[in-house]
Short mmCIF file of N, CA and C in Angstrom, two decimals:
data_model
loop_
_atom_site.label_atom_id
_atom_site.label_comp_id
_atom_site.label_asym_id
_atom_site.label_seq_id
_atom_site.Cartn_x
_atom_site.Cartn_y
_atom_site.Cartn_z
N UNK A 1 0.84 -1.20 0.00
CA UNK A 1 0.00 0.00 0.00
C UNK A 1 0.88 1.25 0.00
N UNK A 2 0.48 2.25 -0.75
CA UNK A 2 1.28 3.47 -0.84
C UNK A 2 1.04 4.35 0.39
N UNK A 3 1.97 5.25 0.61
CA UNK A 3 1.89 6.14 1.76
C UNK A 3 0.77 7.15 1.56
N UNK A 4 0.02 7.38 2.61
CA UNK A 4 -1.03 8.40 2.59
C UNK A 4 -0.79 9.39 3.72
N UNK A 5 -1.45 10.52 3.61
CA UNK A 5 -1.25 11.60 4.56
C UNK A 5 -2.60 12.20 4.95
N UNK A 6 -2.69 12.61 6.18
CA UNK A 6 -3.88 13.35 6.61
C UNK A 6 -3.62 14.83 6.33
N UNK A 7 -4.66 15.63 6.44
CA UNK A 7 -4.50 17.07 6.25
C UNK A 7 -3.56 17.64 7.31
N UNK A 8 -3.64 17.08 8.52
CA UNK A 8 -2.76 17.54 9.61
C UNK A 8 -1.31 17.19 9.33
N UNK A 9 -1.08 16.01 8.76
CA UNK A 9 0.30 15.61 8.42
C UNK A 9 0.92 16.61 7.44
N UNK A 10 0.17 16.93 6.39
CA UNK A 10 0.69 17.87 5.38
C UNK A 10 0.85 19.28 5.96
N UNK A 11 -0.11 19.68 6.77
CA UNK A 11 -0.03 21.02 7.37
C UNK A 11 1.22 21.14 8.23
N UNK A 12 1.50 20.12 9.00
CA UNK A 12 2.68 20.14 9.87
C UNK A 12 3.96 20.11 9.04
N UNK A 13 4.01 19.21 8.06
CA UNK A 13 5.22 19.06 7.25
C UNK A 13 5.58 20.33 6.50
N UNK A 14 4.58 21.01 5.95
CA UNK A 14 4.85 22.19 5.12
C UNK A 14 4.59 23.50 5.84
N UNK A 15 4.32 23.44 7.15
CA UNK A 15 4.09 24.62 7.97
C UNK A 15 2.96 25.49 7.38
N UNK A 16 1.84 24.83 7.12
CA UNK A 16 0.67 25.49 6.58
C UNK A 16 -0.51 25.29 7.53
N UNK A 17 -1.53 26.06 7.32
CA UNK A 17 -2.77 25.82 8.06
C UNK A 17 -3.60 24.81 7.26
N UNK A 18 -4.47 24.11 7.96
CA UNK A 18 -5.36 23.19 7.24
C UNK A 18 -6.27 23.97 6.31
N UNK A 19 -6.57 25.19 6.68
CA UNK A 19 -7.41 26.04 5.82
C UNK A 19 -6.72 26.30 4.48
N UNK A 20 -5.40 26.55 4.51
CA UNK A 20 -4.65 26.78 3.27
C UNK A 20 -4.69 25.53 2.40
N UNK A 21 -4.54 24.38 3.00
CA UNK A 21 -4.56 23.13 2.23
C UNK A 21 -5.94 22.93 1.61
N UNK A 22 -6.99 23.22 2.35
CA UNK A 22 -8.34 23.11 1.79
C UNK A 22 -8.54 24.11 0.64
N UNK A 23 -7.93 25.29 0.76
CA UNK A 23 -8.01 26.29 -0.31
C UNK A 23 -7.36 25.75 -1.58
N UNK A 24 -6.17 25.14 -1.44
CA UNK A 24 -5.51 24.54 -2.61
C UNK A 24 -6.37 23.43 -3.19
N UNK A 25 -7.05 22.71 -2.33
CA UNK A 25 -7.96 21.67 -2.80
C UNK A 25 -9.12 22.28 -3.58
N UNK A 26 -9.69 23.37 -3.07
CA UNK A 26 -10.79 24.06 -3.76
C UNK A 26 -10.37 24.54 -5.15
N UNK A 27 -9.08 24.91 -5.30
CA UNK A 27 -8.57 25.37 -6.59
C UNK A 27 -8.28 24.21 -7.54
N UNK A 28 -8.36 23.00 -7.02
CA UNK A 28 -8.09 21.83 -7.86
C UNK A 28 -6.64 21.42 -7.89
N UNK A 29 -5.82 22.03 -7.04
CA UNK A 29 -4.40 21.66 -6.98
C UNK A 29 -4.20 20.33 -6.28
N UNK A 30 -5.06 20.02 -5.35
CA UNK A 30 -5.00 18.76 -4.60
C UNK A 30 -6.33 18.04 -4.77
N UNK A 31 -6.26 16.70 -4.80
CA UNK A 31 -7.49 15.92 -4.97
C UNK A 31 -7.46 14.72 -4.03
N UNK A 32 -7.69 14.97 -2.75
CA UNK A 32 -7.64 13.85 -1.79
C UNK A 32 -8.85 12.93 -1.94
N UNK A 33 -8.66 11.70 -1.51
CA UNK A 33 -9.79 10.79 -1.42
C UNK A 33 -10.58 11.18 -0.18
N UNK A 34 -11.87 10.89 -0.20
CA UNK A 34 -12.72 11.17 0.96
C UNK A 34 -13.10 9.84 1.59
N UNK A 35 -12.96 9.76 2.90
CA UNK A 35 -13.33 8.55 3.62
C UNK A 35 -14.18 8.92 4.82
N UNK A 36 -14.65 7.91 5.51
CA UNK A 36 -15.41 8.12 6.73
C UNK A 36 -16.84 8.51 6.43
N UNK A 37 -17.60 8.74 7.51
CA UNK A 37 -19.01 9.09 7.35
C UNK A 37 -19.17 10.40 6.56
N UNK A 38 -19.91 10.33 5.49
CA UNK A 38 -20.17 11.52 4.69
C UNK A 38 -18.95 12.05 3.97
N UNK A 39 -17.88 11.25 3.90
CA UNK A 39 -16.66 11.69 3.22
C UNK A 39 -15.97 12.86 3.91
N UNK A 40 -16.08 12.90 5.22
CA UNK A 40 -15.53 14.03 5.98
C UNK A 40 -14.01 13.99 6.11
N UNK A 41 -13.42 12.82 6.04
CA UNK A 41 -11.96 12.70 6.21
C UNK A 41 -11.26 12.75 4.87
N UNK A 42 -10.22 13.54 4.80
CA UNK A 42 -9.43 13.65 3.57
C UNK A 42 -8.21 12.74 3.72
N UNK A 43 -7.92 12.01 2.67
CA UNK A 43 -6.73 11.17 2.64
C UNK A 43 -5.93 11.58 1.41
N UNK A 44 -4.75 12.13 1.67
CA UNK A 44 -3.90 12.65 0.59
C UNK A 44 -2.89 11.59 0.18
N UNK A 45 -2.66 11.50 -1.11
CA UNK A 45 -1.71 10.54 -1.66
C UNK A 45 -0.33 11.18 -1.78
N UNK A 46 0.64 10.35 -2.15
CA UNK A 46 1.97 10.87 -2.44
C UNK A 46 1.93 11.88 -3.58
N UNK A 47 1.03 11.65 -4.54
CA UNK A 47 0.86 12.58 -5.65
C UNK A 47 0.39 13.94 -5.13
N UNK A 48 -0.58 13.95 -4.20
CA UNK A 48 -1.06 15.21 -3.61
C UNK A 48 0.08 15.92 -2.87
N UNK A 49 0.87 15.15 -2.14
CA UNK A 49 2.00 15.74 -1.41
C UNK A 49 2.97 16.40 -2.38
N UNK A 50 3.26 15.73 -3.48
CA UNK A 50 4.18 16.30 -4.49
C UNK A 50 3.57 17.55 -5.11
N UNK A 51 2.30 17.50 -5.43
CA UNK A 51 1.63 18.67 -6.02
C UNK A 51 1.65 19.85 -5.04
N UNK A 52 1.47 19.57 -3.75
CA UNK A 52 1.53 20.64 -2.75
C UNK A 52 2.94 21.22 -2.69
N UNK A 53 3.93 20.36 -2.71
CA UNK A 53 5.32 20.82 -2.68
C UNK A 53 5.63 21.69 -3.90
N UNK A 54 5.18 21.27 -5.08
CA UNK A 54 5.40 22.05 -6.30
C UNK A 54 4.64 23.38 -6.26
N UNK A 55 3.45 23.36 -5.69
CA UNK A 55 2.65 24.59 -5.56
C UNK A 55 3.39 25.60 -4.68
N UNK A 56 3.92 25.13 -3.56
CA UNK A 56 4.64 26.03 -2.65
C UNK A 56 5.93 26.54 -3.28
N UNK A 57 6.58 25.70 -4.05
CA UNK A 57 7.79 26.14 -4.76
C UNK A 57 7.45 27.22 -5.77
N UNK A 58 6.36 27.03 -6.50
CA UNK A 58 5.92 28.02 -7.48
C UNK A 58 5.59 29.35 -6.79
N UNK A 59 4.95 29.28 -5.62
CA UNK A 59 4.65 30.50 -4.87
C UNK A 59 5.92 31.23 -4.47
N UNK A 60 6.93 30.47 -4.01
CA UNK A 60 8.21 31.09 -3.63
C UNK A 60 8.85 31.78 -4.82
N UNK A 61 8.65 31.23 -6.02
CA UNK A 61 9.18 31.86 -7.23
C UNK A 61 8.35 33.07 -7.64
N UNK A 62 7.21 33.25 -6.98
CA UNK A 62 6.36 34.40 -7.29
C UNK A 62 5.31 34.13 -8.34
N UNK A 63 5.12 32.87 -8.71
CA UNK A 63 4.11 32.54 -9.70
C UNK A 63 2.73 32.57 -9.04
N UNK A 64 1.73 32.86 -9.84
CA UNK A 64 0.37 32.83 -9.32
C UNK A 64 -0.05 31.37 -9.16
N UNK A 65 -1.10 31.16 -8.38
CA UNK A 65 -1.59 29.80 -8.21
C UNK A 65 -2.15 29.25 -9.53
N UNK A 66 -2.69 30.10 -10.35
CA UNK A 66 -3.18 29.67 -11.67
C UNK A 66 -2.02 29.19 -12.53
N UNK A 67 -0.92 29.97 -12.53
CA UNK A 67 0.26 29.55 -13.29
C UNK A 67 0.81 28.24 -12.75
N UNK A 68 0.85 28.12 -11.43
CA UNK A 68 1.34 26.89 -10.81
C UNK A 68 0.47 25.71 -11.23
N UNK A 69 -0.83 25.90 -11.18
CA UNK A 69 -1.76 24.82 -11.54
C UNK A 69 -1.58 24.41 -13.00
N UNK A 70 -1.45 25.39 -13.89
CA UNK A 70 -1.26 25.08 -15.32
C UNK A 70 -0.01 24.23 -15.53
N UNK A 71 1.05 24.61 -14.87
CA UNK A 71 2.31 23.88 -15.04
C UNK A 71 2.21 22.48 -14.42
N UNK A 72 1.67 22.41 -13.22
CA UNK A 72 1.55 21.12 -12.53
C UNK A 72 0.65 20.17 -13.31
N UNK A 73 -0.44 20.69 -13.85
CA UNK A 73 -1.38 19.84 -14.60
C UNK A 73 -0.77 19.32 -15.89
N UNK A 74 0.20 20.02 -16.43
CA UNK A 74 0.87 19.53 -17.62
C UNK A 74 1.54 18.19 -17.35
N UNK A 75 1.99 17.98 -16.13
CA UNK A 75 2.67 16.74 -15.79
C UNK A 75 1.68 15.59 -15.60
N UNK A 76 0.40 15.90 -15.47
CA UNK A 76 -0.63 14.86 -15.37
C UNK A 76 -1.09 14.40 -16.74
N UNK A 77 -0.84 15.21 -17.74
CA UNK A 77 -1.28 14.88 -19.10
C UNK A 77 -0.27 13.91 -19.71
N UNK A 78 -0.59 13.36 -20.87
CA UNK A 78 0.39 12.49 -21.54
C UNK A 78 1.72 13.23 -21.68
N UNK A 79 2.77 12.51 -21.43
CA UNK A 79 4.10 13.12 -21.38
C UNK A 79 4.57 13.66 -22.72
N UNK A 80 4.70 14.98 -22.77
CA UNK A 80 5.35 15.64 -23.88
C UNK A 80 6.27 16.66 -23.23
N UNK A 81 7.38 16.19 -22.74
CA UNK A 81 8.24 17.03 -21.92
C UNK A 81 8.71 18.29 -22.63
N UNK A 82 8.81 18.25 -23.95
CA UNK A 82 9.21 19.45 -24.67
C UNK A 82 8.22 20.58 -24.47
N UNK A 83 6.93 20.29 -24.62
CA UNK A 83 5.90 21.31 -24.44
C UNK A 83 5.83 21.76 -22.99
N UNK A 84 5.98 20.80 -22.08
CA UNK A 84 5.93 21.14 -20.65
C UNK A 84 7.07 22.07 -20.27
N UNK A 85 8.25 21.71 -20.72
CA UNK A 85 9.42 22.53 -20.39
C UNK A 85 9.34 23.90 -21.04
N UNK A 86 8.84 23.97 -22.26
CA UNK A 86 8.71 25.27 -22.94
C UNK A 86 7.72 26.16 -22.19
N UNK A 87 6.59 25.58 -21.76
CA UNK A 87 5.60 26.35 -20.99
C UNK A 87 6.24 26.86 -19.69
N UNK A 88 6.97 25.99 -19.02
CA UNK A 88 7.64 26.38 -17.78
C UNK A 88 8.64 27.50 -18.03
N UNK A 89 9.43 27.37 -19.10
CA UNK A 89 10.39 28.42 -19.44
C UNK A 89 9.71 29.74 -19.77
N UNK A 90 8.59 29.68 -20.48
CA UNK A 90 7.85 30.90 -20.82
C UNK A 90 7.33 31.60 -19.56
N UNK A 91 6.78 30.81 -18.65
CA UNK A 91 6.26 31.39 -17.40
C UNK A 91 7.41 31.99 -16.59
N UNK A 92 8.52 31.26 -16.50
CA UNK A 92 9.67 31.77 -15.75
C UNK A 92 10.24 33.04 -16.39
N UNK A 93 10.30 33.10 -17.70
CA UNK A 93 10.82 34.29 -18.38
C UNK A 93 9.94 35.50 -18.10
N UNK A 94 8.63 35.31 -18.16
CA UNK A 94 7.72 36.43 -17.88
C UNK A 94 7.86 36.88 -16.43
N UNK A 95 7.97 35.93 -15.53
CA UNK A 95 8.10 36.29 -14.12
C UNK A 95 9.45 36.97 -13.86
N UNK A 96 10.49 36.47 -14.48
CA UNK A 96 11.81 37.08 -14.31
C UNK A 96 11.80 38.53 -14.77
N UNK A 97 11.15 38.78 -15.91
CA UNK A 97 11.05 40.15 -16.43
C UNK A 97 10.34 41.05 -15.41
N UNK A 98 9.26 40.55 -14.85
CA UNK A 98 8.51 41.31 -13.86
C UNK A 98 9.37 41.60 -12.62
N UNK A 99 10.10 40.60 -12.14
CA UNK A 99 10.95 40.79 -10.95
C UNK A 99 12.08 41.78 -11.26
N UNK A 100 12.66 41.69 -12.45
CA UNK A 100 13.73 42.63 -12.82
C UNK A 100 13.21 44.06 -12.89
N UNK A 101 11.98 44.24 -13.39
CA UNK A 101 11.38 45.58 -13.42
C UNK A 101 11.14 46.09 -12.00
N UNK A 102 10.70 45.21 -11.12
CA UNK A 102 10.49 45.61 -9.72
C UNK A 102 11.83 45.98 -9.08
N UNK A 103 12.87 45.22 -9.40
CA UNK A 103 14.19 45.53 -8.85
C UNK A 103 14.68 46.88 -9.35
N UNK A 104 14.44 47.19 -10.62
CA UNK A 104 14.85 48.49 -11.17
C UNK A 104 14.10 49.61 -10.46
N UNK A 105 12.80 49.41 -10.21
CA UNK A 105 12.02 50.41 -9.48
C UNK A 105 12.55 50.59 -8.07
N UNK A 106 12.87 49.49 -7.40
CA UNK A 106 13.41 49.57 -6.05
C UNK A 106 14.77 50.27 -6.05
N UNK A 107 15.61 49.98 -7.04
CA UNK A 107 16.91 50.63 -7.12
C UNK A 107 16.75 52.14 -7.33
N UNK A 108 15.79 52.53 -8.17
CA UNK A 108 15.53 53.96 -8.38
C UNK A 108 15.08 54.62 -7.08
N UNK A 109 14.22 53.94 -6.34
CA UNK A 109 13.77 54.47 -5.04
C UNK A 109 14.94 54.60 -4.08
N UNK A 110 15.79 53.58 -4.04
CA UNK A 110 16.94 53.60 -3.15
C UNK A 110 17.89 54.75 -3.52
N UNK A 111 18.11 54.95 -4.81
CA UNK A 111 18.97 56.05 -5.26
C UNK A 111 18.38 57.41 -4.84
N UNK A 112 17.07 57.54 -4.96
CA UNK A 112 16.41 58.79 -4.56
C UNK A 112 16.55 59.02 -3.05
N UNK A 113 16.41 57.97 -2.29
CA UNK A 113 16.57 58.07 -0.83
C UNK A 113 17.98 58.54 -0.51
N UNK A 114 18.98 57.99 -1.18
CA UNK A 114 20.37 58.38 -0.94
C UNK A 114 20.58 59.87 -1.23
N UNK A 115 19.99 60.36 -2.32
CA UNK A 115 20.11 61.78 -2.68
C UNK A 115 19.51 62.64 -1.57
N UNK A 116 18.31 62.27 -1.11
CA UNK A 116 17.66 63.05 -0.04
C UNK A 116 18.45 62.99 1.26
N UNK A 117 19.06 61.86 1.55
CA UNK A 117 19.89 61.76 2.76
C UNK A 117 21.09 62.70 2.67
N UNK A 118 21.76 62.71 1.52
CA UNK A 118 22.92 63.60 1.34
C UNK A 118 22.50 65.06 1.49
N UNK A 119 21.37 65.42 0.86
CA UNK A 119 20.88 66.80 0.95
C UNK A 119 20.54 67.18 2.39
N UNK A 120 19.89 66.28 3.10
CA UNK A 120 19.50 66.57 4.48
C UNK A 120 20.74 66.70 5.37
N UNK A 121 21.74 65.86 5.16
CA UNK A 121 22.98 65.94 5.94
C UNK A 121 23.70 67.26 5.66
N UNK A 122 23.73 67.67 4.39
CA UNK A 122 24.38 68.94 4.04
C UNK A 122 23.66 70.11 4.68
N UNK A 123 22.33 70.10 4.65
CA UNK A 123 21.56 71.18 5.28
C UNK A 123 21.77 71.21 6.78
N UNK A 124 21.84 70.02 7.39
CA UNK A 124 22.06 69.95 8.83
C UNK A 124 23.44 70.50 9.17
N UNK A 125 24.44 70.12 8.42
CA UNK A 125 25.80 70.62 8.68
C UNK A 125 25.85 72.13 8.51
N UNK A 126 25.17 72.65 7.49
CA UNK A 126 25.13 74.09 7.24
C UNK A 126 24.44 74.82 8.39
N UNK A 127 23.34 74.28 8.87
CA UNK A 127 22.62 74.94 9.97
C UNK A 127 23.41 74.88 11.26
N UNK A 128 24.18 73.83 11.47
CA UNK A 128 25.02 73.75 12.66
C UNK A 128 26.13 74.78 12.61
N UNK A 129 26.64 75.05 11.42
CA UNK A 129 27.67 76.08 11.26
C UNK A 129 27.10 77.46 11.57
N UNK A 130 25.88 77.75 11.11
CA UNK A 130 25.25 79.04 11.36
C UNK A 130 25.04 79.25 12.85
N UNK A 131 24.66 78.20 13.54
CA UNK A 131 24.44 78.30 14.99
C UNK A 131 25.76 78.48 15.71
N UNK A 132 26.77 77.74 15.31
CA UNK A 132 28.02 77.78 16.05
C UNK A 132 28.85 79.03 15.76
N UNK A 133 28.68 79.72 14.62
CA UNK A 133 29.44 80.94 14.32
C UNK A 133 29.15 82.04 15.34
N UNK A 134 27.88 82.37 15.65
CA UNK A 134 27.64 83.42 16.65
C UNK A 134 28.19 83.05 18.02
N UNK A 135 28.12 81.78 18.36
CA UNK A 135 28.66 81.35 19.65
C UNK A 135 30.17 81.54 19.66
N UNK A 136 30.84 81.16 18.60
CA UNK A 136 32.29 81.31 18.51
C UNK A 136 32.68 82.79 18.53
N UNK A 137 31.89 83.63 17.84
CA UNK A 137 32.17 85.07 17.80
C UNK A 137 32.00 85.68 19.18
N UNK A 138 30.96 85.28 19.88
CA UNK A 138 30.72 85.80 21.23
C UNK A 138 31.84 85.41 22.16
N UNK A 139 32.33 84.21 22.04
CA UNK A 139 33.42 83.76 22.90
C UNK A 139 34.71 84.52 22.58
N UNK A 140 34.92 84.85 21.31
CA UNK A 140 36.15 85.53 20.90
C UNK A 140 36.14 86.99 21.34
N UNK A 141 34.97 87.64 21.41
CA UNK A 141 34.91 89.05 21.76
C UNK A 141 34.67 89.28 23.25
N UNK A 142 34.48 88.26 24.02
CA UNK A 142 34.24 88.40 25.45
C UNK A 142 35.54 88.91 26.10
N UNK A 143 35.44 89.98 26.92
CA UNK A 143 36.67 90.52 27.52
C UNK A 143 37.31 89.49 28.44
N UNK A 144 38.61 89.49 28.46
CA UNK A 144 39.36 88.56 29.30
C UNK A 144 39.18 88.98 30.76
N UNK A 145 39.14 88.04 31.64
CA UNK A 145 38.97 88.33 33.07
C UNK A 145 40.26 89.00 33.56
N UNK A 146 40.09 90.02 34.40
CA UNK A 146 41.22 90.80 34.92
C UNK A 146 41.72 90.18 36.19
N UNK A 147 43.01 90.18 36.35
CA UNK A 147 43.61 89.62 37.54
C UNK A 147 43.31 90.50 38.73
N UNK A 148 42.84 89.91 39.79
CA UNK A 148 42.58 90.61 41.04
C UNK A 148 41.46 91.58 40.97
N UNK A 149 40.78 91.70 39.87
CA UNK A 149 39.62 92.57 39.74
C UNK A 149 40.02 94.03 39.68
N UNK A 150 41.30 94.38 39.56
CA UNK A 150 41.70 95.78 39.48
C UNK A 150 42.16 96.11 38.09
N UNK A 151 41.95 97.37 37.69
CA UNK A 151 42.39 97.79 36.37
C UNK A 151 43.86 98.13 36.44
N UNK A 152 44.54 97.81 35.40
CA UNK A 152 45.96 98.16 35.34
C UNK A 152 46.05 99.63 34.89
N UNK A 153 47.00 100.37 35.47
CA UNK A 153 47.15 101.78 35.18
C UNK A 153 48.09 102.06 34.09
#
């Protein structure tokens, strides 16, 4: 008999909530057998476990669940690995382009932040100089204390 898993087993293994696993099931990513009274108990196969693992990997890559499902379902169809791999490459290329555009936007934001930091530091240094000049001038023009409190003749 092949290995089976409960919803709790998969939730624990992949650090997910049972609700998330049921959501993936609702999307058709997982197809557990139903057992028990009224089919209340879900029994997941090794195939379901693999599909869940692939779904989570696709999410980490930033793919949508629809994209993940399309790619995963290709492996359930008659094997034409060329078409499957091409579809996967196309999805990855589109996602890579999107991530690179986001990185360019983030780099532009970071560059702008750096410019504002330099400007703010320069203004702060300038304002500190303006404050310290009158203090330095006042200290320089303050009469020196006389010895013994008497004026020299």
